[in-house]
Amino acid sequence: MVFLVFTAWLILSQVMISLVQAFFAPAGYGFLAGITYAAQAGAHVVFIWIFRSHLPHAAGKKEAGLRNGLQMVLFSAMTGIGLCMAHRVLFFLFPQIAQSTLGQMTAEEQSRILNSARTPAYFLYVGLIGPVLEELVFRGILFNCCSGKYGRWYPVFITALLFAVFHRNPVQFASAICMGLILGSLLTLTGDIRITMMIHISNNVFSVMQSLFVKSGPEFSLSPAGIIASVLMGFLFLVWGFVQIKKRWSRGEPMTQIKGSGLRRLEDNLH
């Protein structure tokens, strides 16, 4: 079931993006990138609406007072930033992962990608809209589609794999599968999709903010000492945030599925 749903999602997403890119091909790269983000968001929204009955409901969730809510934001942000910093260990240990994609790009192409990453459309989609929609798709619909089969951790591994496949390039595959495992684990432990959304947003916003200070070309590469320091600090943030979230919001019940108007019920839970 989950693989059929995921395949339908990939087809829908690719068709919408291909149509938009074909129609707006004569436009400049910046405009085309922005309209592609809009098409991707539209595909997410359509998919979520079609499969809204599979959205999860966080049963037994604690009421979020101001202090509880601020702590949730703080530890989720710490976990997301730590995840963004720690994943560099993959590229330090396996540099061929990045070289397999970046090595095929010219300096002009790399510069163009970095420049597009500094646009408001990129920040809005990658930093805010994309993470929320992706969590509803992967840790929401797809996670719920394979829940109750082969144990409570089966959806964690399956959705992490699908999340990595969705990113469709070797550079992001490794980091995406690690992120998927961490987010899926926290969703299983807490049953609260708001936490995975905030972690995902924090990870992406921190990554986008870093791109503002990146220059194209080899001169921007971090030294091995800089990478090691970043990775160690990232692991510290990641582990501390994960432990604090598990300690404060862990619960034993499996997630239940919303019946009927799932999207409206989920929206109520997020407020």
PDB file of C-alpha atoms in Angstrom, residues 28-222:
ATOM      1  CA  GLY A  28      15.033  33.217 -16.489  1.00  0.00           C
ATOM      2  CA  TYR A  29      16.548  30.693 -14.090  1.00  0.00           C
ATOM      3  CA  GLY A  30      15.458  32.581 -10.978  1.00  0.00           C
ATOM      4  CA  PHE A  31      11.821  32.811 -12.047  1.00  0.00           C
ATOM      5  CA  LEU A  32      11.805  29.196 -13.241  1.00  0.00           C
ATOM      6  CA  ALA A  33      13.189  28.039  -9.881  1.00  0.00           C
ATOM      7  CA  GLY A  34      10.496  29.979  -8.014  1.00  0.00           C
ATOM      8  CA  ILE A  35       7.669  28.618 -10.139  1.00  0.00           C
ATOM      9  CA  THR A  36       9.103  25.097  -9.720  1.00  0.00           C
ATOM     10  CA  TYR A  37       8.904  25.488  -5.927  1.00  0.00           C
ATOM     11  CA  ALA A  38       5.286  26.567  -6.321  1.00  0.00           C
ATOM     12  CA  ALA A  39       4.530  23.511  -8.463  1.00  0.00           C
ATOM     13  CA  GLN A  40       6.190  21.243  -5.913  1.00  0.00           C
ATOM     14  CA  ALA A  41       4.139  22.789  -3.102  1.00  0.00           C
ATOM     15  CA  GLY A  42       0.989  22.404  -5.213  1.00  0.00           C
ATOM     16  CA  ALA A  43       1.734  18.721  -5.768  1.00  0.00           C
ATOM     17  CA  HIS A  44       2.154  18.260  -2.002  1.00  0.00           C
ATOM     18  CA  VAL A  45      -1.157  19.979  -1.281  1.00  0.00           C
ATOM     19  CA  VAL A  46      -3.055  17.934  -3.874  1.00  0.00           C
ATOM     20  CA  PHE A  47      -1.554  14.689  -2.566  1.00  0.00           C
ATOM     21  CA  ILE A  48      -2.336  15.587   1.061  1.00  0.00           C
ATOM     22  CA  TRP A  49      -5.930  16.439   0.138  1.00  0.00           C
ATOM     23  CA  ILE A  50      -6.426  13.174  -1.787  1.00  0.00           C
ATOM     24  CA  PHE A  51      -5.046  11.017   1.054  1.00  0.00           C
ATOM     25  CA  ARG A  52      -6.214  13.211   3.933  1.00  0.00           C
ATOM     26  CA  SER A  53      -7.964  10.267   5.604  1.00  0.00           C
ATOM     27  CA  HIS A  54      -4.520   8.768   6.291  1.00  0.00           C
ATOM     28  CA  LEU A  55      -3.243  11.745   8.246  1.00  0.00           C
ATOM     29  CA  PRO A  56      -2.200  10.867  11.822  1.00  0.00           C
ATOM     30  CA  HIS A  57      -3.811  11.904  15.046  1.00  0.00           C
ATOM     31  CA  ALA A  58      -1.543  12.396  18.062  1.00  0.00           C
ATOM     32  CA  ALA A  59      -3.500  10.568  20.726  1.00  0.00           C
ATOM     33  CA  GLY A  60      -2.817  11.397  24.337  1.00  0.00           C
ATOM     34  CA  LYS A  61      -0.829  14.542  23.525  1.00  0.00           C
ATOM     35  CA  LYS A  62      -0.154  16.845  26.439  1.00  0.00           C
ATOM     36  CA  GLU A  63      -1.771  20.237  26.443  1.00  0.00           C
ATOM     37  CA  ALA A  64       0.792  22.800  25.337  1.00  0.00           C
ATOM     38  CA  GLY A  65       1.053  25.751  27.705  1.00  0.00           C
ATOM     39  CA  LEU A  66       3.380  28.652  26.969  1.00  0.00           C
ATOM     40  CA  ARG A  67       6.334  27.157  28.837  1.00  0.00           C
ATOM     41  CA  ASN A  68       5.782  23.709  27.376  1.00  0.00           C
ATOM     42  CA  GLY A  69       5.461  25.181  23.899  1.00  0.00           C
ATOM     43  CA  LEU A  70       8.646  27.244  24.222  1.00  0.00           C
ATOM     44  CA  GLN A  71      10.558  24.203  25.454  1.00  0.00           C
ATOM     45  CA  MET A  72       9.270  22.204  22.496  1.00  0.00           C
ATOM     46  CA  VAL A  73      10.420  24.901  20.068  1.00  0.00           C
ATOM     47  CA  LEU A  74      13.816  25.225  21.788  1.00  0.00           C
ATOM     48  CA  PHE A  75      14.675  21.512  21.865  1.00  0.00           C
ATOM     49  CA  SER A  76      13.279  20.935  18.379  1.00  0.00           C
ATOM     50  CA  ALA A  77      15.396  23.798  17.037  1.00  0.00           C
ATOM     51  CA  MET A  78      18.458  22.439  18.851  1.00  0.00           C
ATOM     52  CA  THR A  79      17.865  18.994  17.350  1.00  0.00           C
ATOM     53  CA  GLY A  80      17.339  20.378  13.840  1.00  0.00           C
ATOM     54  CA  ILE A  81      20.461  22.566  13.924  1.00  0.00           C
ATOM     55  CA  GLY A  82      22.488  19.712  15.385  1.00  0.00           C
ATOM     56  CA  LEU A  83      21.254  17.402  12.641  1.00  0.00           C
ATOM     57  CA  CYS A  84      22.273  19.911   9.968  1.00  0.00           C
ATOM     58  CA  MET A  85      25.765  20.279  11.453  1.00  0.00           C
ATOM     59  CA  ALA A  86      26.339  16.599  12.258  1.00  0.00           C
ATOM     60  CA  HIS A  87      25.425  15.223   8.842  1.00  0.00           C
ATOM     61  CA  ARG A  88      28.675  16.661   7.449  1.00  0.00           C
ATOM     62  CA  VAL A  89      30.451  13.654   8.892  1.00  0.00           C
ATOM     63  CA  LEU A  90      29.033  11.675   5.956  1.00  0.00           C
ATOM     64  CA  PHE A  91      30.806  13.896   3.430  1.00  0.00           C
ATOM     65  CA  PHE A  92      33.997  13.930   5.498  1.00  0.00           C
ATOM     66  CA  LEU A  93      34.128  10.129   5.669  1.00  0.00           C
ATOM     67  CA  PHE A  94      32.768   9.566   2.160  1.00  0.00           C
ATOM     68  CA  PRO A  95      33.794  12.545  -0.016  1.00  0.00           C
ATOM     69  CA  GLN A  96      32.826  10.624  -3.148  1.00  0.00           C
ATOM     70  CA  ILE A  97      29.162  11.201  -2.211  1.00  0.00           C
ATOM     71  CA  ALA A  98      29.459  14.914  -2.952  1.00  0.00           C
ATOM     72  CA  GLN A  99      31.945  14.480  -5.792  1.00  0.00           C
ATOM     73  CA  SER A 100      29.537  12.201  -7.654  1.00  0.00           C
ATOM     74  CA  THR A 101      27.124  15.126  -8.105  1.00  0.00           C
ATOM     75  CA  LEU A 102      29.099  18.334  -7.609  1.00  0.00           C
ATOM     76  CA  GLY A 103      32.009  17.041  -9.689  1.00  0.00           C
ATOM     77  CA  GLN A 104      29.754  16.971 -12.748  1.00  0.00           C
ATOM     78  CA  MET A 105      28.824  20.667 -12.388  1.00  0.00           C
ATOM     79  CA  THR A 106      30.741  23.554 -13.847  1.00  0.00           C
ATOM     80  CA  ALA A 107      31.717  26.500 -11.650  1.00  0.00           C
ATOM     81  CA  GLU A 108      29.004  28.541 -13.393  1.00  0.00           C
ATOM     82  CA  GLU A 109      26.327  25.975 -12.582  1.00  0.00           C
ATOM     83  CA  GLN A 110      27.399  25.823  -8.926  1.00  0.00           C
ATOM     84  CA  SER A 111      27.369  29.620  -8.729  1.00  0.00           C
ATOM     85  CA  ARG A 112      23.892  29.756 -10.265  1.00  0.00           C
ATOM     86  CA  ILE A 113      22.547  27.235  -7.738  1.00  0.00           C
ATOM     87  CA  LEU A 114      24.084  29.147  -4.823  1.00  0.00           C
ATOM     88  CA  ASN A 115      22.624  32.421  -6.103  1.00  0.00           C
ATOM     89  CA  SER A 116      19.154  30.892  -6.455  1.00  0.00           C
ATOM     90  CA  ALA A 117      19.470  29.661  -2.851  1.00  0.00           C
ATOM     91  CA  ARG A 118      19.613  33.297  -1.741  1.00  0.00           C
ATOM     92  CA  THR A 119      16.227  34.250  -3.181  1.00  0.00           C
ATOM     93  CA  PRO A 120      13.100  34.839  -1.032  1.00  0.00           C
ATOM     94  CA  ALA A 121      11.243  32.079  -2.910  1.00  0.00           C
ATOM     95  CA  TYR A 122      13.935  29.551  -1.990  1.00  0.00           C
ATOM     96  CA  PHE A 123      13.951  30.564   1.671  1.00  0.00           C
ATOM     97  CA  LEU A 124      10.152  30.503   1.872  1.00  0.00           C
ATOM     98  CA  TYR A 125       9.781  27.074   0.300  1.00  0.00           C
ATOM     99  CA  VAL A 126      12.888  25.224   1.498  1.00  0.00           C
ATOM    100  CA  GLY A 127      12.929  26.814   4.944  1.00  0.00           C
ATOM    101  CA  LEU A 128       9.244  26.905   5.848  1.00  0.00           C
ATOM    102  CA  ILE A 129       6.614  25.590   3.436  1.00  0.00           C
ATOM    103  CA  GLY A 130       8.511  22.538   2.187  1.00  0.00           C
ATOM    104  CA  PRO A 131       9.299  21.041   5.617  1.00  0.00           C
ATOM    105  CA  VAL A 132       5.682  21.302   6.800  1.00  0.00           C
ATOM    106  CA  LEU A 133       4.284  19.736   3.625  1.00  0.00           C
ATOM    107  CA  GLU A 134       6.942  17.020   3.515  1.00  0.00           C
ATOM    108  CA  GLU A 135       6.243  16.063   7.126  1.00  0.00           C
ATOM    109  CA  LEU A 136       2.530  15.752   6.375  1.00  0.00           C
ATOM    110  CA  VAL A 137       3.376  13.500   3.409  1.00  0.00           C
ATOM    111  CA  PHE A 138       6.160  11.336   4.886  1.00  0.00           C
ATOM    112  CA  ARG A 139       5.659  11.363   8.672  1.00  0.00           C
ATOM    113  CA  GLY A 140       1.927  11.821   8.180  1.00  0.00           C
ATOM    114  CA  ILE A 141       0.305   9.946   5.304  1.00  0.00           C
ATOM    115  CA  LEU A 142       3.027   7.467   4.324  1.00  0.00           C
ATOM    116  CA  PHE A 143       3.985   6.764   7.951  1.00  0.00           C
ATOM    117  CA  ASN A 144       0.372   6.004   8.776  1.00  0.00           C
ATOM    118  CA  CYS A 145      -0.060   3.818   5.682  1.00  0.00           C
ATOM    119  CA  CYS A 146       2.534   1.332   6.928  1.00  0.00           C
ATOM    120  CA  SER A 147       1.825   1.601  10.667  1.00  0.00           C
ATOM    121  CA  GLY A 148       0.634  -1.525  12.444  1.00  0.00           C
ATOM    122  CA  LYS A 149       2.670  -3.822  10.189  1.00  0.00           C
ATOM    123  CA  TYR A 150       5.791  -5.692  11.333  1.00  0.00           C
ATOM    124  CA  GLY A 151       6.118  -3.687  14.549  1.00  0.00           C
ATOM    125  CA  ARG A 152       6.090  -0.008  15.506  1.00  0.00           C
ATOM    126  CA  TRP A 153       9.562   0.695  14.029  1.00  0.00           C
ATOM    127  CA  TYR A 154       8.779  -0.594  10.544  1.00  0.00           C
ATOM    128  CA  PRO A 155       7.274   2.751   9.405  1.00  0.00           C
ATOM    129  CA  VAL A 156      10.401   4.555  10.645  1.00  0.00           C
ATOM    130  CA  PHE A 157      12.708   2.647   8.294  1.00  0.00           C
ATOM    131  CA  ILE A 158      10.329   2.575   5.331  1.00  0.00           C
ATOM    132  CA  THR A 159       9.512   6.286   5.394  1.00  0.00           C
ATOM    133  CA  ALA A 160      13.188   7.180   5.932  1.00  0.00           C
ATOM    134  CA  LEU A 161      14.061   5.215   2.788  1.00  0.00           C
ATOM    135  CA  LEU A 162      11.235   6.800   0.803  1.00  0.00           C
ATOM    136  CA  PHE A 163      12.225  10.246   2.080  1.00  0.00           C
ATOM    137  CA  ALA A 164      15.771   9.658   0.791  1.00  0.00           C
ATOM    138  CA  VAL A 165      14.536   8.372  -2.583  1.00  0.00           C
ATOM    139  CA  PHE A 166      12.328  11.455  -2.910  1.00  0.00           C
ATOM    140  CA  HIS A 167      15.391  13.752  -2.869  1.00  0.00           C
ATOM    141  CA  ARG A 168      16.722  11.949  -5.953  1.00  0.00           C
ATOM    142  CA  ASN A 169      20.454  12.680  -5.723  1.00  0.00           C
ATOM    143  CA  PRO A 170      23.408  11.020  -3.952  1.00  0.00           C
ATOM    144  CA  VAL A 171      24.362  14.182  -2.012  1.00  0.00           C
ATOM    145  CA  GLN A 172      20.998  14.407  -0.273  1.00  0.00           C
ATOM    146  CA  PHE A 173      20.219  10.669  -0.145  1.00  0.00           C
ATOM    147  CA  ALA A 174      22.579   9.879   2.732  1.00  0.00           C
ATOM    148  CA  SER A 175      21.628  12.893   4.860  1.00  0.00           C
ATOM    149  CA  ALA A 176      17.916  12.466   4.068  1.00  0.00           C
ATOM    150  CA  ILE A 177      17.840   8.855   5.231  1.00  0.00           C
ATOM    151  CA  CYS A 178      19.551   9.848   8.509  1.00  0.00           C
ATOM    152  CA  MET A 179      17.072  12.673   9.007  1.00  0.00           C
ATOM    153  CA  GLY A 180      14.188  10.345   8.191  1.00  0.00           C
ATOM    154  CA  LEU A 181      15.320   7.829  10.810  1.00  0.00           C
ATOM    155  CA  ILE A 182      15.611  10.505  13.510  1.00  0.00           C
ATOM    156  CA  LEU A 183      12.296  12.186  12.682  1.00  0.00           C
ATOM    157  CA  GLY A 184      10.490   8.871  12.395  1.00  0.00           C
ATOM    158  CA  SER A 185      11.911   7.713  15.730  1.00  0.00           C
ATOM    159  CA  LEU A 186      10.775  10.887  17.482  1.00  0.00           C
ATOM    160  CA  LEU A 187       7.330  10.634  15.910  1.00  0.00           C
ATOM    161  CA  THR A 188       7.047   7.043  17.156  1.00  0.00           C
ATOM    162  CA  LEU A 189       8.165   8.054  20.642  1.00  0.00           C
ATOM    163  CA  THR A 190       6.072  11.221  20.971  1.00  0.00           C
ATOM    164  CA  GLY A 191       3.206  10.830  18.509  1.00  0.00           C
ATOM    165  CA  ASP A 192       3.430  14.582  17.861  1.00  0.00           C
ATOM    166  CA  ILE A 193       4.061  15.591  14.257  1.00  0.00           C
ATOM    167  CA  ARG A 194       4.583  19.212  15.318  1.00  0.00           C
ATOM    168  CA  ILE A 195       7.959  18.192  16.747  1.00  0.00           C
ATOM    169  CA  THR A 196       9.144  16.652  13.475  1.00  0.00           C
ATOM    170  CA  MET A 197       7.924  19.726  11.600  1.00  0.00           C
ATOM    171  CA  MET A 198       9.907  22.081  13.848  1.00  0.00           C
ATOM    172  CA  ILE A 199      13.044  19.938  13.626  1.00  0.00           C
ATOM    173  CA  HIS A 200      12.749  19.797   9.836  1.00  0.00           C
ATOM    174  CA  ILE A 201      12.204  23.576   9.635  1.00  0.00           C
ATOM    175  CA  SER A 202      15.180  24.267  11.922  1.00  0.00           C
ATOM    176  CA  ASN A 203      17.434  21.979   9.897  1.00  0.00           C
ATOM    177  CA  ASN A 204      16.464  23.617   6.599  1.00  0.00           C
ATOM    178  CA  VAL A 205      16.531  27.208   7.867  1.00  0.00           C
ATOM    179  CA  PHE A 206      20.005  26.693   9.330  1.00  0.00           C
ATOM    180  CA  SER A 207      21.155  25.187   6.037  1.00  0.00           C
ATOM    181  CA  VAL A 208      19.675  28.110   4.068  1.00  0.00           C
ATOM    182  CA  MET A 209      21.290  30.636   6.406  1.00  0.00           C
ATOM    183  CA  GLN A 210      24.644  28.939   5.862  1.00  0.00           C
ATOM    184  CA  SER A 211      24.235  29.263   2.096  1.00  0.00           C
ATOM    185  CA  LEU A 212      24.071  33.046   2.494  1.00  0.00           C
ATOM    186  CA  PHE A 213      27.720  33.000   3.517  1.00  0.00           C
ATOM    187  CA  VAL A 214      28.935  30.449   0.988  1.00  0.00           C
ATOM    188  CA  LYS A 215      31.022  31.506  -1.980  1.00  0.00           C
ATOM    189  CA  SER A 216      31.243  29.428  -5.119  1.00  0.00           C
ATOM    190  CA  GLY A 217      34.466  27.647  -5.901  1.00  0.00           C
ATOM    191  CA  PRO A 218      36.922  25.599  -3.846  1.00  0.00           C
ATOM    192  CA  GLU A 219      37.916  28.514  -1.609  1.00  0.00           C
ATOM    193  CA  PHE A 220      34.794  28.151   0.539  1.00  0.00           C
ATOM    194  CA  SER A 221      35.516  24.531   1.553  1.00  0.00           C
ATOM    195  CA  LEU A 222      35.969  23.983   5.272  1.00  0.00           C
TER     196      LEU A 222
END
